[in-house]
Short mmCIF file of C-alpha atoms in Angstrom, two decimals:
data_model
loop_
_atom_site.label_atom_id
_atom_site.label_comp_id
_atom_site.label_asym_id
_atom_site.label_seq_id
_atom_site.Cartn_x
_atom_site.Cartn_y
_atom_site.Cartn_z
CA UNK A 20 183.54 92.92 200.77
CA UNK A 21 180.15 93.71 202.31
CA UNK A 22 178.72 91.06 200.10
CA UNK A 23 180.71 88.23 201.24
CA UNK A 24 180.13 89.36 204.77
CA UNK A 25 177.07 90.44 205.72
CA UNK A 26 175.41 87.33 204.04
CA UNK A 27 176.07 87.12 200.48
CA UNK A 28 172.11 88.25 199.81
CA UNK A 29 170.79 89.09 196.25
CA UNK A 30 170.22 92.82 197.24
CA UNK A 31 173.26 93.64 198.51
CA UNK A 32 175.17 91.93 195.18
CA UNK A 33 172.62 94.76 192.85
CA UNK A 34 173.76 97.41 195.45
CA UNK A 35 177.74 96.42 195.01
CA UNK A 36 176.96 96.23 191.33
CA UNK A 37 174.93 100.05 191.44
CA UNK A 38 178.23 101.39 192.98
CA UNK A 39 180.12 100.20 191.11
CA UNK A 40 178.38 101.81 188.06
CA UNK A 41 178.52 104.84 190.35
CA UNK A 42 182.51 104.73 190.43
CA UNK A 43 182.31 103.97 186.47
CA UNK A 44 180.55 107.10 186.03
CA UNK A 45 183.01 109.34 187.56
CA UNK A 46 185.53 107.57 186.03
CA UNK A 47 184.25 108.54 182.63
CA UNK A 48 183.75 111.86 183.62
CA UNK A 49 187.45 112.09 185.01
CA UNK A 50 189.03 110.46 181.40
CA UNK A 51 186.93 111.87 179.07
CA UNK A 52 189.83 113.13 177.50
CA UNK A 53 190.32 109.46 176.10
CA UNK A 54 187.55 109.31 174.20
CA UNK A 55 187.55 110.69 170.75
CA UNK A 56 183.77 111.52 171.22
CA UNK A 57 181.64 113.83 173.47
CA UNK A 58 178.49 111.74 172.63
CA UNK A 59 180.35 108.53 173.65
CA UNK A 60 180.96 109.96 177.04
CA UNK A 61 177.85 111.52 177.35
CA UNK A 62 175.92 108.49 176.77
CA UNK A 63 178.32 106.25 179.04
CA UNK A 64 178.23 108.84 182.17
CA UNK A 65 174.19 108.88 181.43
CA UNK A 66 174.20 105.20 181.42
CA UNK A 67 176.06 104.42 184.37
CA UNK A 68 174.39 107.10 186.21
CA UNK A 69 170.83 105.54 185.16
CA UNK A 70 172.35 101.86 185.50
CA UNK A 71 173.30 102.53 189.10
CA UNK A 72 170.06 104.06 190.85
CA UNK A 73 168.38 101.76 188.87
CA UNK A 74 170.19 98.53 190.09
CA UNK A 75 170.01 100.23 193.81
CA UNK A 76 166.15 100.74 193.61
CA UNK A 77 165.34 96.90 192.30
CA UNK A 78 167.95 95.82 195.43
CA UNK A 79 165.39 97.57 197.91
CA UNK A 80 162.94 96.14 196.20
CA UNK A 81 163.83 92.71 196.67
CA UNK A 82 164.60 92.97 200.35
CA UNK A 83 161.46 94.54 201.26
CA UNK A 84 159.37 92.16 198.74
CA UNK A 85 157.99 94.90 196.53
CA UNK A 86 154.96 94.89 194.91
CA UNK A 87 156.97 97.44 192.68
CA UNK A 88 157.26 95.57 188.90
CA UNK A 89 161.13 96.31 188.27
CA UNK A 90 160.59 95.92 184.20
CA UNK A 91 158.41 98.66 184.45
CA UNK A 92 161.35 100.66 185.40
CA UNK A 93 164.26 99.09 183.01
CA UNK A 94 161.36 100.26 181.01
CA UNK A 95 161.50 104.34 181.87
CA UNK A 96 165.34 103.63 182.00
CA UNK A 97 165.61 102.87 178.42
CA UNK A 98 163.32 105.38 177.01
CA UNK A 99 165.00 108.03 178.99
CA UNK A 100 168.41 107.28 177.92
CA UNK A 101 167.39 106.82 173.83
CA UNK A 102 165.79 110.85 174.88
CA UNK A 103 169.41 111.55 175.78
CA UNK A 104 170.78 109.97 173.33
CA UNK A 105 168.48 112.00 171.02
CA UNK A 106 168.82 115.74 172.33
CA UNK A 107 172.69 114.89 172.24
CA UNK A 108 173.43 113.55 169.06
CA UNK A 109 170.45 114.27 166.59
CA UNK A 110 168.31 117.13 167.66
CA UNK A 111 170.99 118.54 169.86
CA UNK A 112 169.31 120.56 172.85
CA UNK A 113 171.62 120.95 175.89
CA UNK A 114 169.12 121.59 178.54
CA UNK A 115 167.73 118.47 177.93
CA UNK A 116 170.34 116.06 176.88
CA UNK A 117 171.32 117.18 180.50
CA UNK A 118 168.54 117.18 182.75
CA UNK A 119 166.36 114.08 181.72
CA UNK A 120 169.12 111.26 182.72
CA UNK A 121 169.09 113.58 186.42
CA UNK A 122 165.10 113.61 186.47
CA UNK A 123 164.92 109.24 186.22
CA UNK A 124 167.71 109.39 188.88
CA UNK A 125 165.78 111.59 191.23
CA UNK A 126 162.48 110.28 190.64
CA UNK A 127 164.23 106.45 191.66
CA UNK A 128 165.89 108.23 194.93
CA UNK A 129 162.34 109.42 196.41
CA UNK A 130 160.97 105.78 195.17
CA UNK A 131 163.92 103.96 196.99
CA UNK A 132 162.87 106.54 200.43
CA UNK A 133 159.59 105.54 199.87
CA UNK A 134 160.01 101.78 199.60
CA UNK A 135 162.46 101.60 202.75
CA UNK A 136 159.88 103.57 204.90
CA UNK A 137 157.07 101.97 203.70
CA UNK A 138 158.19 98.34 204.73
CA UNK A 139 157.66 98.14 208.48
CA UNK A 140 155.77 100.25 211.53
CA UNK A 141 159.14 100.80 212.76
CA UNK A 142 162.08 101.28 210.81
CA UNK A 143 165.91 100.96 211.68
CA UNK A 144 167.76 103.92 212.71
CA UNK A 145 169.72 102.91 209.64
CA UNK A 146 167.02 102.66 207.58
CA UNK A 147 165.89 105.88 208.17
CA UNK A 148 169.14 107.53 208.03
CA UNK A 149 169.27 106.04 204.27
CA UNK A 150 165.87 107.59 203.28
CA UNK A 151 166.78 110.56 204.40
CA UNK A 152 169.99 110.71 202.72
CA UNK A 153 168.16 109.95 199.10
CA UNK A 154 165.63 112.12 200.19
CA UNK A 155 168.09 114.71 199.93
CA UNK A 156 170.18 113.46 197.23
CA UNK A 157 167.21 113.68 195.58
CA UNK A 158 166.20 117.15 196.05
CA UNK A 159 169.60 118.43 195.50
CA UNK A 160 169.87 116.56 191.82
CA UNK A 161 166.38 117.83 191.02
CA UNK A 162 167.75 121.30 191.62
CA UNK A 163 170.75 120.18 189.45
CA UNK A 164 168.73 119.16 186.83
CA UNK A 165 166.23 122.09 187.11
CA UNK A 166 169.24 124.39 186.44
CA UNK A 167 170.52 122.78 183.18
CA UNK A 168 167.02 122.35 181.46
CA UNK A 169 167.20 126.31 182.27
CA UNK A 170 169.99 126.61 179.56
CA UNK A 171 167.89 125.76 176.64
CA UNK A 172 168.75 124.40 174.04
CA UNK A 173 171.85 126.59 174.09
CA UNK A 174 175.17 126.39 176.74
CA UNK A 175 174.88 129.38 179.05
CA UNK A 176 178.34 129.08 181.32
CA UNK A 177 176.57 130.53 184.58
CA UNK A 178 174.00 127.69 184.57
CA UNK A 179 176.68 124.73 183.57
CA UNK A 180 179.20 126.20 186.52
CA UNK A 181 176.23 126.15 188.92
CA UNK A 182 174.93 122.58 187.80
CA UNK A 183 178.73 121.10 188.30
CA UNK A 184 179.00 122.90 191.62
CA UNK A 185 175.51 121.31 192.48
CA UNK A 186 176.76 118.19 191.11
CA UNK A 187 180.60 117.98 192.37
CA UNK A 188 179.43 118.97 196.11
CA UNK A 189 176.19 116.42 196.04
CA UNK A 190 176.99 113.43 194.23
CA UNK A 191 180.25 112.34 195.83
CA UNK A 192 178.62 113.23 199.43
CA UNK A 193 175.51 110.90 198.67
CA UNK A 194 177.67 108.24 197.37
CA UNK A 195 179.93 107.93 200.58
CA UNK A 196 176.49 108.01 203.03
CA UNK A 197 174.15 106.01 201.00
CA UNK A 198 177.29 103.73 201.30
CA UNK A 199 177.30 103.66 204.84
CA UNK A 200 173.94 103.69 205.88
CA UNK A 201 173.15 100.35 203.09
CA UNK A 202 176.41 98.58 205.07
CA UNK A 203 174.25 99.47 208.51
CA UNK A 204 171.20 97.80 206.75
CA UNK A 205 173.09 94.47 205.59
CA UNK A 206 174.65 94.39 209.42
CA UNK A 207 171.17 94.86 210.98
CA UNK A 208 169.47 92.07 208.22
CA UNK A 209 172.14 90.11 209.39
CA UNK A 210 171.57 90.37 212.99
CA UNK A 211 167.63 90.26 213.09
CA UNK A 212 168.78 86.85 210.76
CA UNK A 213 170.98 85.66 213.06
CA UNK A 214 168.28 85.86 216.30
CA UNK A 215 165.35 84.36 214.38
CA UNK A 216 168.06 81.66 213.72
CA UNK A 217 168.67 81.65 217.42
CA UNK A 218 164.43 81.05 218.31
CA UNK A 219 164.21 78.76 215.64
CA UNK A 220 163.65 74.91 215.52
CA UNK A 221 166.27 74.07 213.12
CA UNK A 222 164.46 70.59 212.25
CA UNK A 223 161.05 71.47 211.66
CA UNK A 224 161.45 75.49 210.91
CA UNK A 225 159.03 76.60 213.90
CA UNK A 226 159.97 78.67 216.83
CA UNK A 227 161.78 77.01 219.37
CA UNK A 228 161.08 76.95 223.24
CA UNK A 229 163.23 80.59 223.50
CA UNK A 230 161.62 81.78 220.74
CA UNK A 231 157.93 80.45 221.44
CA UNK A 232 158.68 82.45 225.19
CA UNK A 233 160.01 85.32 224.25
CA UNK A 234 157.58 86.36 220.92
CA UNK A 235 154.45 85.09 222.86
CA UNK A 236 154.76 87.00 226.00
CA UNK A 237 155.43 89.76 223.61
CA UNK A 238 152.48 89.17 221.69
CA UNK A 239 150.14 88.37 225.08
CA UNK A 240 150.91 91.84 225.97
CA UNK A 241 150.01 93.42 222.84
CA UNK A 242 147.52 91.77 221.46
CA UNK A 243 145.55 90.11 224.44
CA UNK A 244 142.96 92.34 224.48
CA UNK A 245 142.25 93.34 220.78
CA UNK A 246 141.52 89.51 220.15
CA UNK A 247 140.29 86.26 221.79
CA UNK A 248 143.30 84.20 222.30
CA UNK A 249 144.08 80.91 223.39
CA UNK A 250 146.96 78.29 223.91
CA UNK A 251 147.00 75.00 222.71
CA UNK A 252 149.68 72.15 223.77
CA UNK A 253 150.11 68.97 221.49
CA UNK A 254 152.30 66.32 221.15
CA UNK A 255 152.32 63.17 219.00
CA UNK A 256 150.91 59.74 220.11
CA UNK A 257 153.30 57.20 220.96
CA UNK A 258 156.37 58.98 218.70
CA UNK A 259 158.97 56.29 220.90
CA UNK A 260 157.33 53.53 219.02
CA UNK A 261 157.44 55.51 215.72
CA UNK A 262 160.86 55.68 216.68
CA UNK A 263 161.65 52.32 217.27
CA UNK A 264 159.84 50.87 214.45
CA UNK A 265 160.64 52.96 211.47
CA UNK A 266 163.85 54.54 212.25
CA UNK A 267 164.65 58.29 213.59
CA UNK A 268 165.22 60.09 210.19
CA UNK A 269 161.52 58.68 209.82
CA UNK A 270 160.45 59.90 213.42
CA UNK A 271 161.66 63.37 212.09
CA UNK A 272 159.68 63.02 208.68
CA UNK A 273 156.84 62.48 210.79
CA UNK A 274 157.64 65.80 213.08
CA UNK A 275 158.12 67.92 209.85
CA UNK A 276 155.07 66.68 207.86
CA UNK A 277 152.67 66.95 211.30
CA UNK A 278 154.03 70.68 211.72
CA UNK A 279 153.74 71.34 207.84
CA UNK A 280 149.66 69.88 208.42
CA UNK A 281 149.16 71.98 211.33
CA UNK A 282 150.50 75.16 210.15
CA UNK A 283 148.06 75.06 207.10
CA UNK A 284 145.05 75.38 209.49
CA UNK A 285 146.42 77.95 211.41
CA UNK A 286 146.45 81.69 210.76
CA UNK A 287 149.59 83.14 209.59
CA UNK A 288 150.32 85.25 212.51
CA UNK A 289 149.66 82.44 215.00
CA UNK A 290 152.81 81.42 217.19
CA UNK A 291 154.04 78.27 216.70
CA UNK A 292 156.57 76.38 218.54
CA UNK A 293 158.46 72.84 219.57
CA UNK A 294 159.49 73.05 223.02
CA UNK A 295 160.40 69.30 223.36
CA UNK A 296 161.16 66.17 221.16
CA UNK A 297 157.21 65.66 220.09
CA UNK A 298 155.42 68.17 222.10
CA UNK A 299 154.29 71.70 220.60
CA UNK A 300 152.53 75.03 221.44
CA UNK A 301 150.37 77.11 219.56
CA UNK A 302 149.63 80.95 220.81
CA UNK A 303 146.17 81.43 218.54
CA UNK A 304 144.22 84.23 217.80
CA UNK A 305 140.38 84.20 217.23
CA UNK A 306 137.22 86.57 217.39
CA UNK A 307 135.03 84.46 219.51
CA UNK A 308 135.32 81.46 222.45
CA UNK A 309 133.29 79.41 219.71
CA UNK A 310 135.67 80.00 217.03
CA UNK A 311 139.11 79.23 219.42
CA UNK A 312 137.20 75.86 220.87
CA UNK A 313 137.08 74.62 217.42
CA UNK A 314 140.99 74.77 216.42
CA UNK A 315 142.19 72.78 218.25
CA UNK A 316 139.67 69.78 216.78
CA UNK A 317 140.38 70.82 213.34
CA UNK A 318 144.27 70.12 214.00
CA UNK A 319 143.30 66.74 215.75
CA UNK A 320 141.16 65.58 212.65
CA UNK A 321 144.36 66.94 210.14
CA UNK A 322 147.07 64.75 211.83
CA UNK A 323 144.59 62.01 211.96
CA UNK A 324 142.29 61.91 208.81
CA UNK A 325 144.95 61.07 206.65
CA UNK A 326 147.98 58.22 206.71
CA UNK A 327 151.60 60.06 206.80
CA UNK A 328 153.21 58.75 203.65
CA UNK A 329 157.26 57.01 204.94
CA UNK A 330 159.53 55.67 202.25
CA UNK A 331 156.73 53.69 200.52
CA UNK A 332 154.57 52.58 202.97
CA UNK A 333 151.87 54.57 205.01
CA UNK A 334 151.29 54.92 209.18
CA UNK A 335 148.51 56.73 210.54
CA UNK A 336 149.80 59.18 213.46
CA UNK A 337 147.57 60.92 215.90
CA UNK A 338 148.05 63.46 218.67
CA UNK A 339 146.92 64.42 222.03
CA UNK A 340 145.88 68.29 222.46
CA UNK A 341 145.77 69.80 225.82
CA UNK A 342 144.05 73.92 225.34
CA UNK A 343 142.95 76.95 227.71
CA UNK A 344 141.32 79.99 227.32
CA UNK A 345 144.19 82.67 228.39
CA UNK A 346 142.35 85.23 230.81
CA UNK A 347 144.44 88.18 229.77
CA UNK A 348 144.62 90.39 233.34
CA UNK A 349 145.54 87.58 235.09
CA UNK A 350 147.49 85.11 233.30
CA UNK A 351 151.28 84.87 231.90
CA UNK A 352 152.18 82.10 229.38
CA UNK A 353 153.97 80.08 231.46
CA UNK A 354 151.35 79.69 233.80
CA UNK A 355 148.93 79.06 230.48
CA UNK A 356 151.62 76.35 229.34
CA UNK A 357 151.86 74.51 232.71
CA UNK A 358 147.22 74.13 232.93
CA UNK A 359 147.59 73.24 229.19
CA UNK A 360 150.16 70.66 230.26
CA UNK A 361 148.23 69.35 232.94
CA UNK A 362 144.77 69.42 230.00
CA UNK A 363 147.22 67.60 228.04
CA UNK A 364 148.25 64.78 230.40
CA UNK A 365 144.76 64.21 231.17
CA UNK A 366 144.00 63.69 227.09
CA UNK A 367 146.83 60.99 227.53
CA UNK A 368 145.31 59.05 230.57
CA UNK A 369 141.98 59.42 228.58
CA UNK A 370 142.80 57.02 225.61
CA UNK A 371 144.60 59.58 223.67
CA UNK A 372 143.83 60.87 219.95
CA UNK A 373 141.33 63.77 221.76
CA UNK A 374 141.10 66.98 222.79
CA UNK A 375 140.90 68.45 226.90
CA UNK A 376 140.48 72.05 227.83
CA UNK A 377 142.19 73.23 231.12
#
């Protein structure tokens, strides 16, 4: 149900799919009396178990982009589990049949903690409240496990009735809050989604006016005076005739391919937005006047250098670019939009196709 809610994502189909091995595990557990074999339901419980930390870990994974190779984990999985398999059907040795599956698990618990904290300078209350809760899952298990490797290769009762108190008190517990606090994470994915959909240009994928006002005051604040930074307003050169001539499907071509040019010659955390039909801003960071008074150029000459390919046939398209240096104690970005304007309007009356600084 959470799937088909809260977005349908990758991630949270491997964490429906590592519950559900979780409820499969139990289950075995609960009907082992159906089975004509102790090994069988062993090995199943100790599958499922691995199976289901294992699918939960590569979910987190993929949401936060890990650098973590999941293969490498399948990997430990199946080399535990053929250990397992071993202590509890060739070389029999109880301690171990019964700790090692528990040791993968916990080690995968800390790693999912890790990877969720590790993701972002500040992480969701949610998020946190899910580390925490494998953080102790984890320690809890490890304790579980730590008791039945005690046994030896022998059963000794005390240890087993401690290790299924351990286990009947922990498991169940951890189940029901990692639950809820990975339902908390989908909602909150769902909502940051939902207001970068809101603050974004659906056409050409840049910020829209709201967005381009709301992250760059943001960003003004913070970064203003860690880095030189200045604000650049374009638009494209006689667009109504591009308009009129070639159609408005191949207007927007035009828009898309001129934002995909410009975007490859500026850095990554640059803001970029449209805040009218043809007419964008650019918040840019640099380390020097020098360096800023040279971006804006470079984007002129890559709209203009190079004909903008339109079902067969080529048109050359230039813009106008209208820039100021923001003066960080004294300026907001509206008023650094409005002299940019004015720089801009000024390129226009100029013969177009150049640059003007405010």
């Amino acid at each position: 149900m959470s799937w088909f809610t809260l977005g349908k994502k990758q991630y949270a189909l491997l964490w429906t799919g590592a519950f559900t091995l979780s409820v499969c595990q139990w289950a075995t557990i609960l009907g082992r009396s159906l089975f004509s074999s102790d090994i069988t339901v062993w090995m199943l419980a100790s599958s499922f178990s691995v199976g289901s930390v294992l699918l939960g870990t590569w979910g987190h994974c993929i949401r936060v982009n890990s650098s973590i190779r999941i293969r490498y984990l399948i990997f430990l999985a199946i080399i535990t589990l053929a250990a397992v398999y071993y202590f509890k059907a060739v070389n029999v040795h109880v301690g171990l049949f019964m700790s090692l599956y528990i040791y993968y698990d916990v080690i995968l618990l800390v790693l999912n903690a890790a990877i969720i904290l590790k993701q972002k300078q500040k992480s969701l209350p949610a998020e946190i409240g899910a580390s925490i809760t494998y953080i102790l899952c984890g320690i809890f298990l490890f304790f579980a496990a730590t008791v039945a490797l005690m046994q030896g290769s022998q059963v000794n009762r005390e240890y087993i009735e401690l290790y299924n108190l351990i286990n009947f008190l922990t498991v169940p517990t951890a189940n029901v809050g990692m639950a809820v606090f990975i339902i908390f994470i989908m909602a909150s994915d769902l909502a940051d989604e939902m207001e970068n959909l809101a603050m974004t240009d659906v056409l050409t994928g840049c910020l829209n006016r709201r967005g381009f006002y709301q992250k760059s005051q943001a960003k003004l604040a913070e970064k203003c005076t860690e880095q030189y930074m200045s604000l650049i307003y374009w638009d494209i050169d006689n667009f109504k005739k591009i308009n009129d001539d070639y159609g408005h499907a191949n207007g927007d071509s035009v828009l898309i391919e001129a934002v995909k040019r410009v975007t490859s010659h500026i850095n990554t955390n640059d803001l970029f937005g449209r805040i009218g039909g043809e007419e964008f801003v650019i918040l840019a960071t640099s380390n020097s006047e020098e360096e800023a008074k040279a971006i804006p150029e470079q984007l002129r000459l890559a709209l203009a250098n190079e004909p903008f390919d339109l079902n067969e046939q080529s048109i050359n398209v230039t813009a106008s670019f209208g820039a100021i240096n923001i003066q960080c104690h004294n300026m907001t970005v509206e008023s650094a939009i409005n002299q940019a304007d004015k720089a801009l309007y000024n390129a226009k009356h100029k013969g177009k196709n150049i640059v003007v600084y405010a």
